[in-house]
Short mmCIF file of C-alpha atoms in Angstrom, two decimals:
data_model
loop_
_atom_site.label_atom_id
_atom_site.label_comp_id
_atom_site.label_asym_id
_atom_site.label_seq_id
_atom_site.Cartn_x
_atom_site.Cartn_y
_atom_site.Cartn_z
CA UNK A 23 181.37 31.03 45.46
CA UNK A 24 184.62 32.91 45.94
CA UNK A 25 184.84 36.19 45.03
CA UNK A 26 186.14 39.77 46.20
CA UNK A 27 184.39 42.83 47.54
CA UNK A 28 183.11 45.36 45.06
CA UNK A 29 185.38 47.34 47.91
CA UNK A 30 188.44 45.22 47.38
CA UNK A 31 188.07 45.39 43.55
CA UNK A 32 187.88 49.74 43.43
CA UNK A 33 191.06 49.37 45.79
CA UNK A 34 193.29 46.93 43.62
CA UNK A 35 191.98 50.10 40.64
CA UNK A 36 193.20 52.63 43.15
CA UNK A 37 196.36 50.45 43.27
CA UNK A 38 197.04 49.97 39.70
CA UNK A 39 196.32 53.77 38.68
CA UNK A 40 198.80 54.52 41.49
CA UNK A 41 201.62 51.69 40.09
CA UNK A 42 201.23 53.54 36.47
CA UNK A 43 203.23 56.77 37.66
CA UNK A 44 204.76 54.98 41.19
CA UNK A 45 206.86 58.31 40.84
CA UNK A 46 204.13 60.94 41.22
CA UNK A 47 202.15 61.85 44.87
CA UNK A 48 198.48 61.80 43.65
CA UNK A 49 195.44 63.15 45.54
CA UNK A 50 192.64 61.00 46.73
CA UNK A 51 190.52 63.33 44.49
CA UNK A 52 192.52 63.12 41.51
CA UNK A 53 192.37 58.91 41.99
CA UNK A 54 188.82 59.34 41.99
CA UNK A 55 188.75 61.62 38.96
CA UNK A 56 190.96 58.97 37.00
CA UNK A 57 188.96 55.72 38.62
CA UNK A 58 185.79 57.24 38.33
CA UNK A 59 185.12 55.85 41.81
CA UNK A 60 183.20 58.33 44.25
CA UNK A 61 185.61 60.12 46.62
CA UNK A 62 184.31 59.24 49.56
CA UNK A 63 185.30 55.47 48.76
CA UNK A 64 188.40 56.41 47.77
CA UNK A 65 189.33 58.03 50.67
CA UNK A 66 187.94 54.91 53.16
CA UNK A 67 189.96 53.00 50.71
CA UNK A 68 193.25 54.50 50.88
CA UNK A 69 193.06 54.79 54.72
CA UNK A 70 193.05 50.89 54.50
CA UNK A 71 195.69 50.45 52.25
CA UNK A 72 197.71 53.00 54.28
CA UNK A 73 197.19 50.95 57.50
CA UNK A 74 198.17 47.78 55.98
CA UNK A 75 200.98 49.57 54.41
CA UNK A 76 200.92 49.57 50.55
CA UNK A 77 200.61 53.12 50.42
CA UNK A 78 202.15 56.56 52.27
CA UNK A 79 200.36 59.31 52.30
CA UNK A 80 202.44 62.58 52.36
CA UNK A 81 200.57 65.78 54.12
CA UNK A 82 200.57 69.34 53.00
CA UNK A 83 200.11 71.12 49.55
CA UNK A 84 201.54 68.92 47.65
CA UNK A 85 200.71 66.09 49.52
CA UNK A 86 198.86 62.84 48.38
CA UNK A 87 199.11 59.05 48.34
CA UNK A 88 202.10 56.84 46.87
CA UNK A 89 202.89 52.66 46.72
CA UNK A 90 204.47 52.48 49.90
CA UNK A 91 207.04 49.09 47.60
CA UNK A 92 207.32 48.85 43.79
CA UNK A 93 203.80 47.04 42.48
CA UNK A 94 205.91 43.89 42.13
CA UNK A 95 206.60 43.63 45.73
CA UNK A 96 202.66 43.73 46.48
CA UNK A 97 200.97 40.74 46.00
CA UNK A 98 197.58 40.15 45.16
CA UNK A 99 197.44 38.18 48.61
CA UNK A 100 198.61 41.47 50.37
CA UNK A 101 195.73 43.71 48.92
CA UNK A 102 193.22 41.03 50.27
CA UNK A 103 194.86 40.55 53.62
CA UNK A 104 194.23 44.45 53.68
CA UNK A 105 190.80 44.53 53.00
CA UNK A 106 188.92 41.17 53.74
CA UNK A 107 191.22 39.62 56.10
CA UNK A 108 192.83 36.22 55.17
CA UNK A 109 191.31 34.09 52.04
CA UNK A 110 190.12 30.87 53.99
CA UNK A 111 187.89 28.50 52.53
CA UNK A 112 186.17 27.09 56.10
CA UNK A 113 186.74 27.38 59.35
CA UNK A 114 189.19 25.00 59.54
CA UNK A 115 190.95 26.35 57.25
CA UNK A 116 192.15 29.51 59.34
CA UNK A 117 194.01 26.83 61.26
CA UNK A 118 193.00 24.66 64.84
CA UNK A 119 190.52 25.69 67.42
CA UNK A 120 188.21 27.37 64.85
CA UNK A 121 185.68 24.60 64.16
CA UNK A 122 183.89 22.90 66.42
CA UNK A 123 183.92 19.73 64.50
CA UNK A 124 187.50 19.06 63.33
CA UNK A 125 188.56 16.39 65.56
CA UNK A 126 186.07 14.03 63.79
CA UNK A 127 186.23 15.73 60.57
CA UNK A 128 187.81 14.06 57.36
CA UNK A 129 187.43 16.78 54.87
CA UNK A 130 189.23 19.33 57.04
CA UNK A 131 192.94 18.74 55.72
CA UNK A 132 192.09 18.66 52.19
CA UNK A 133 190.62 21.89 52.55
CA UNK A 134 193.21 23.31 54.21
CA UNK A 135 195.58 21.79 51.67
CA UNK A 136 193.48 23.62 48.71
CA UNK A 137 193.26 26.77 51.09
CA UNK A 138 197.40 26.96 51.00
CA UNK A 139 197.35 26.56 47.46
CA UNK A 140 194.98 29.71 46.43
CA UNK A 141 197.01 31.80 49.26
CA UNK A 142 200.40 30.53 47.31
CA UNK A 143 199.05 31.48 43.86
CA UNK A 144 197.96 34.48 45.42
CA UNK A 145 201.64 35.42 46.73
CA UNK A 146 202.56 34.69 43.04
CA UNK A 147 200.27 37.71 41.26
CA UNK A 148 201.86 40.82 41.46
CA UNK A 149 199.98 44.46 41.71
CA UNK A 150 201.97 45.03 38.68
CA UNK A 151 200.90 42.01 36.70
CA UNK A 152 197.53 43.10 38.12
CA UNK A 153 197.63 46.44 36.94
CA UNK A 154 199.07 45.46 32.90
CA UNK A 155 202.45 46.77 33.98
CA UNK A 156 204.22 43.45 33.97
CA UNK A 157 203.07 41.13 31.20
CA UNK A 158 206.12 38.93 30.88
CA UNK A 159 204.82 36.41 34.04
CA UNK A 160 202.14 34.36 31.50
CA UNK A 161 199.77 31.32 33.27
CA UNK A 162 198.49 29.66 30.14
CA UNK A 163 198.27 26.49 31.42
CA UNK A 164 196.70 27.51 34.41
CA UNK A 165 193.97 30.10 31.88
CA UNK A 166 193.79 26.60 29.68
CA UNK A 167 192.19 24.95 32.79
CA UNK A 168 189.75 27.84 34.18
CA UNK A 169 188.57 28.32 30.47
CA UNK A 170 188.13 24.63 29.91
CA UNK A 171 186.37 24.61 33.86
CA UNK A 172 184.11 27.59 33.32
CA UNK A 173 183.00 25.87 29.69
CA UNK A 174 182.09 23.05 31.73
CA UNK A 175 180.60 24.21 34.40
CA UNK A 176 176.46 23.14 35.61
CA UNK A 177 174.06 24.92 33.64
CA UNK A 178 172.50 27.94 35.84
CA UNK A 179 175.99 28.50 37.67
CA UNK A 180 177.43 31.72 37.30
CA UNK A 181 180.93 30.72 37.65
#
């Protein structure tokens, strides 16, 4: 199953409270107060978005955390890159010389092929679509096929 951290979910919240006012240098406490996410987390958190660079951090009294773009510059891909590494499906997907299999493999391109194709559509979500800020960017087509692939889904998954 693929699915994000409980860790990388709280930080694209941090994110999106912090793309509502991109303006305004807010506290790790007062993104905690606001997220309801426990301070200490929000803190780790912020560290690695500051590393990977989506957010400054200003010191002193009136110091506090910022985007370090505007929320349609960050990409949904970027915020994962921070905190779980690169999305790869197998081994062989993070490229040659990772599996030691793939040179008599004949699934390894396709998966590779579908691996490129999440990363692209992850390039293509923006924090601020994310967040609610940007609603004009619509994917019915694409909700159309995960509603009509989650109605038929195998009984017992939990997909």
């Amino acid at each position: 199953m693929l699915r994000i951290s409980k860790l990388t979910d709280y930080a694209t919240v941090i994110l999106a409270v912090l793309a509502e006012h991109p303006e305004r240098v807010q506290t790790a406490t007062s993104l905690a107060e606001q997220t309801r996410i426990a301070a200490p987390t929000v803190s780790k958190l912020l560290k690695q978005l500051q590393r990977a660079s989506l957010v400054t951090s200003t010191r002193g009294l009136h110091g506090g955390y910022q985007l370090a773009r505007p929320a349609t510059e960050i990409s949904a891909a970027s915020i994962l890159d921070a905190l779980e590494g690169p999305v790869t499906l197998t081994d062989c997907a993070a490229g040659q010389g990772h599996c030691g299999i793939e040179e008599t493999c004949r699934v390894g391109r396709v998966w590779q092929r579908l691996n490129l194709a999440i990363r692209r559509s992850l390039y293509e979500v923006s924090l601020a679509q994310l967040a609610g800020i940007d609603t004009q960017v619509r994917l019915p087509t694409l909700e159309r096929e995960v509603k009509v692939a989650s109605q038929s889904a195998p009984a017992g998954s939990s997909s």
